C-alpha positions as YAML, in Angstrom:
chain: A
units: angstrom
residues:
- id: 1
  name: MET
  ca: [-22.76, -5.30, 4.03]
- id: 2
  name: ARG
  ca: [-21.44, -2.54, 5.71]
- id: 3
  name: GLN
  ca: [-19.15, 0.12, 3.64]
- id: 4
  name: THR
  ca: [-16.20, -0.59, 6.05]
- id: 5
  name: GLN
  ca: [-16.76, -4.36, 5.47]
- id: 6
  name: ARG
  ca: [-16.77, -3.43, 1.43]
- id: 7
  name: ILE
  ca: [-13.83, -1.32, 1.70]
- id: 8
  name: ALA
  ca: [-11.74, -3.87, 3.87]
- id: 9
  name: ASP
  ca: [-12.66, -6.83, 1.79]
- id: 10
  name: SER
  ca: [-11.66, -4.72, -1.57]
- id: 11
  name: TYR
  ca: [-8.27, -4.06, 0.16]
- id: 12
  name: ARG
  ca: [-7.64, -7.96, 1.07]
- id: 13
  name: ALA
  ca: [-8.59, -8.81, -2.04]
- id: 14
  name: ALA
  ca: [-5.90, -6.47, -3.66]
- id: 15
  name: THR
  ca: [-3.27, -7.57, -1.26]
- id: 16
  name: VAL
  ca: [-3.82, -10.83, -0.49]
- id: 17
  name: LYS
  ca: [-5.90, -13.02, -2.70]
- id: 18
  name: ALA
  ca: [-9.09, -12.89, -5.04]
- id: 19
  name: ALA
  ca: [-8.78, -9.55, -6.93]
- id: 20
  name: TRP
  ca: [-10.66, -9.79, -9.89]
- id: 21
  name: TYR
  ca: [-7.89, -8.20, -12.40]
- id: 22
  name: GLY
  ca: [-4.92, -10.68, -11.48]
- id: 23
  name: PRO
  ca: [-2.82, -11.45, -8.84]
- id: 24
  name: SER
  ca: [-2.64, -9.79, -5.70]
- id: 25
  name: LEU
  ca: [-0.12, -7.99, -4.15]
- id: 26
  name: ASP
  ca: [1.00, -11.10, -1.93]
- id: 27
  name: GLU
  ca: [0.79, -13.67, -5.21]
- id: 28
  name: LEU
  ca: [3.07, -11.46, -7.14]
- id: 29
  name: LEU
  ca: [5.84, -10.72, -3.84]
- id: 30
  name: ALA
  ca: [5.87, -14.65, -3.45]
- id: 31
  name: ARG
  ca: [7.61, -14.93, -7.12]
- id: 32
  name: ILE
  ca: [10.25, -12.09, -6.09]
- id: 33
  name: SER
  ca: [13.55, -12.87, -4.93]
- id: 34
  name: PRO
  ca: [15.65, -10.29, -2.81]
- id: 35
  name: GLU
  ca: [17.97, -9.75, -5.82]
- id: 36
  name: LEU
  ca: [14.62, -8.87, -8.62]
- id: 37
  name: ALA
  ca: [13.52, -6.61, -5.71]
- id: 38
  name: MET
  ca: [16.25, -4.43, -5.52]
- id: 39
  name: THR
  ca: [17.15, -4.31, -9.33]
- id: 40
  name: PRO
  ca: [15.43, -1.37, -10.99]
- id: 41
  name: PRO
  ca: [14.26, -2.23, -14.43]
- id: 42
  name: VAL
  ca: [15.82, 0.93, -16.47]
- id: 43
  name: ARG
  ca: [18.11, 3.40, -15.08]
- id: 44
  name: GLY
  ca: [16.36, 6.13, -13.02]
- id: 45
  name: SER
  ca: [12.98, 3.83, -12.44]
- id: 46
  name: HIS
  ca: [12.09, 2.39, -9.05]
- id: 47
  name: SER
  ca: [12.71, -0.99, -7.99]
- id: 48
  name: ILE
  ca: [10.17, -3.39, -6.84]
- id: 49
  name: SER
  ca: [11.79, -2.72, -3.17]
- id: 50
  name: GLU
  ca: [11.01, 0.83, -3.43]
- id: 51
  name: LEU
  ca: [7.56, 0.45, -4.66]
- id: 52
  name: LEU
  ca: [6.91, -1.79, -1.71]
- id: 53
  name: GLN
  ca: [8.58, 0.55, 1.24]
- id: 54
  name: HIS
  ca: [6.44, 3.26, -0.65]
- id: 55
  name: LEU
  ca: [3.29, 1.62, -0.30]
- id: 56
  name: LEU
  ca: [4.37, 0.54, 3.35]
- id: 57
  name: LEU
  ca: [5.11, 4.01, 4.23]
- id: 58
  name: TRP
  ca: [1.73, 5.03, 3.35]
- id: 59
  name: ASN
  ca: [-0.07, 2.38, 4.99]
- id: 60
  name: GLU
  ca: [1.54, 3.17, 8.24]
- id: 61
  name: ARG
  ca: [0.51, 6.82, 7.66]
- id: 62
  name: ILE
  ca: [-3.18, 5.84, 6.99]
- id: 63
  name: ARG
  ca: [-3.07, 3.60, 9.92]
- id: 64
  name: ASN
  ca: [-1.99, 5.70, 12.14]
- id: 65
  name: THR
  ca: [-3.85, 8.65, 11.55]
- id: 66
  name: SER
  ca: [-6.68, 9.26, 13.81]
- id: 67
  name: ASP
  ca: [-8.75, 12.26, 15.33]
- id: 68
  name: SER
  ca: [-5.47, 12.98, 17.56]
- id: 69
  name: ASN
  ca: [-2.74, 12.26, 14.92]
- id: 70
  name: SER
  ca: [-3.42, 14.18, 11.51]
- id: 71
  name: LEU
  ca: [-2.60, 12.36, 8.07]
- id: 72
  name: PRO
  ca: [1.08, 14.14, 7.61]
- id: 73
  name: PRO
  ca: [1.32, 16.49, 4.15]
- id: 74
  name: TRP
  ca: [2.47, 15.05, 1.51]
- id: 75
  name: LYS
  ca: [5.84, 16.00, 0.06]
- id: 76
  name: PRO
  ca: [7.05, 14.05, -3.20]
- id: 77
  name: GLU
  ca: [10.55, 14.25, -2.12]
- id: 78
  name: GLN
  ca: [9.98, 12.57, 1.19]
- id: 79
  name: ASP
  ca: [7.90, 9.41, -0.23]
- id: 80
  name: TRP
  ca: [11.02, 7.93, -2.05]
- id: 81
  name: ALA
  ca: [13.87, 9.47, 0.24]
- id: 82
  name: GLU
  ca: [13.63, 6.62, 3.22]
- id: 83
  name: PRO
  ca: [16.76, 4.28, 3.44]
- id: 84
  name: PRO
  ca: [16.46, 0.87, 2.20]
- id: 85
  name: ILE
  ca: [14.71, -2.02, 4.20]
- id: 86
  name: PRO
  ca: [16.45, -5.20, 3.49]
- id: 87
  name: TRP
  ca: [13.92, -7.05, 1.25]
- id: 88
  name: ASN
  ca: [13.03, -10.09, 3.69]
- id: 89
  name: GLU
  ca: [12.46, -7.41, 6.44]
- id: 90
  name: LEU
  ca: [10.52, -5.15, 3.91]
- id: 91
  name: VAL
  ca: [7.84, -8.09, 3.11]
- id: 92
  name: SER
  ca: [7.68, -9.26, 6.92]
- id: 93
  name: ARG
  ca: [6.87, -5.00, 7.92]
- id: 94
  name: TRP
  ca: [4.30, -5.02, 4.91]
- id: 95
  name: SER
  ca: [2.52, -8.23, 5.76]
- id: 96
  name: GLN
  ca: [1.86, -6.73, 9.19]
- id: 97
  name: SER
  ca: [1.07, -3.61, 8.07]
- id: 98
  name: ARG
  ca: [-1.17, -4.93, 5.49]
- id: 99
  name: GLU
  ca: [-3.02, -6.78, 8.54]
- id: 100
  name: LEU
  ca: [-3.06, -4.15, 10.89]
- id: 101
  name: LEU
  ca: [-4.58, -1.78, 8.20]
- id: 102
  name: GLU
  ca: [-7.48, -3.91, 6.97]
- id: 103
  name: GLU
  ca: [-8.17, -4.45, 10.88]
- id: 104
  name: LYS
  ca: [-8.33, -0.87, 11.13]
- id: 105
  name: ILE
  ca: [-10.52, -0.41, 8.27]
- id: 106
  name: ARG
  ca: [-12.92, -3.54, 8.68]
- id: 107
  name: ASN
  ca: [-13.50, -2.27, 12.44]
- id: 108
  name: PHE
  ca: [-13.78, 1.58, 11.59]
- id: 109
  name: PRO
  ca: [-16.86, 2.92, 12.98]
- id: 110
  name: ILE
  ca: [-19.65, 3.45, 10.19]
- id: 111
  name: GLU
  ca: [-20.67, 6.93, 11.66]
- id: 112
  name: ASP
  ca: [-17.40, 8.41, 11.07]
- id: 113
  name: LEU
  ca: [-16.82, 7.29, 7.78]
- id: 114
  name: ALA
  ca: [-17.93, 10.69, 6.63]
- id: 115
  name: LYS
  ca: [-15.59, 12.63, 9.53]
- id: 116
  name: GLN
  ca: [-13.09, 14.94, 7.72]
- id: 117
  name: VAL
  ca: [-9.23, 13.26, 8.30]
- id: 118
  name: PRO
  ca: [-7.26, 15.22, 10.11]
- id: 119
  name: GLY
  ca: [-4.97, 17.74, 7.92]
- id: 120
  name: ARG
  ca: [-6.98, 16.68, 4.58]
- id: 121
  name: ASN
  ca: [-9.89, 18.06, 3.23]
- id: 122
  name: TYR
  ca: [-12.29, 14.88, 2.56]
- id: 123
  name: PRO
  ca: [-13.31, 11.95, 4.40]
- id: 124
  name: TYR
  ca: [-12.09, 8.78, 5.91]
- id: 125
  name: GLU
  ca: [-14.26, 7.29, 3.25]
- id: 126
  name: THR
  ca: [-12.35, 8.70, 0.41]
- id: 127
  name: MET
  ca: [-8.79, 8.11, 2.47]
- id: 128
  name: PHE
  ca: [-9.79, 4.21, 2.84]
- id: 129
  name: ASN
  ca: [-10.90, 4.21, -0.43]
- id: 130
  name: GLY
  ca: [-7.98, 5.78, -1.61]
- id: 131
  name: ILE
  ca: [-5.70, 3.16, -0.08]
- id: 132
  name: VAL
  ca: [-7.10, 0.57, -1.83]
- id: 133
  name: GLU
  ca: [-6.88, 2.36, -5.11]
- id: 134
  name: HIS
  ca: [-3.15, 3.22, -4.55]
- id: 135
  name: THR
  ca: [-2.36, 0.00, -3.55]
- id: 136
  name: ILE
  ca: [-3.77, -1.31, -6.85]
- id: 137
  name: TYR
  ca: [-1.77, 1.57, -8.65]
- id: 138
  name: HIS
  ca: [1.61, 0.18, -7.24]
- id: 139
  name: SER
  ca: [0.68, -3.52, -7.47]
- id: 140
  name: GLY
  ca: [0.38, -3.12, -11.31]
- id: 141
  name: GLN
  ca: [3.41, -1.24, -11.12]
- id: 142
  name: ILE
  ca: [5.56, -4.09, -9.31]
- id: 143
  name: ALA
  ca: [3.72, -6.17, -11.67]
- id: 144
  name: MET
  ca: [5.24, -4.85, -14.99]
- id: 145
  name: VAL
  ca: [8.61, -4.49, -12.93]
- id: 146
  name: LEU
  ca: [8.61, -7.86, -12.26]
- id: 147
  name: SER
  ca: [7.81, -8.68, -15.75]
- id: 148
  name: MET
  ca: [10.56, -6.48, -17.17]
- id: 149
  name: LEU
  ca: [13.38, -8.27, -15.30]
- id: 150
  name: GLN
  ca: [12.12, -11.73, -16.06]
- id: 151
  name: SER
  ca: [11.83, -11.08, -19.64]
- id: 152
  name: ARG
  ca: [15.45, -10.18, -19.84]
- id: 153
  name: SER
  ca: [16.86, -13.67, -18.28]
- id: 154
  name: LEU
  ca: [15.21, -15.39, -21.12]
...
């Protein structure tokens, strides 16, 4: 199996179905109402909606990175400063972005995986593996927030 196929398959497992560790992100999102999505579990923490919007932001950054379009510098204060997107629109935009990013990874030229990402000091292979890890990390946060919010209503 090609390396790009393996990375794309891992991304698909984390986001759609067949994650070995628990529910995929899409499986989690199917259980979340707009009301739950907008509710932070504790004061000062991120809501599910904010976490998903953060994932969308980075999906789009990775998806739009190419030899002619460098990956924007990481500025933590900007990662969480975007205006909120209504929940149903956010889920729709996430799904579309997810599909397009998976397609980009799956069709990425294998010979370019070792090339340096413009604007970074690591190769495309690291960036693609990183977005899988990033998605799993924040999916775990979403699962924890959802559990916290659901336990309040018991």
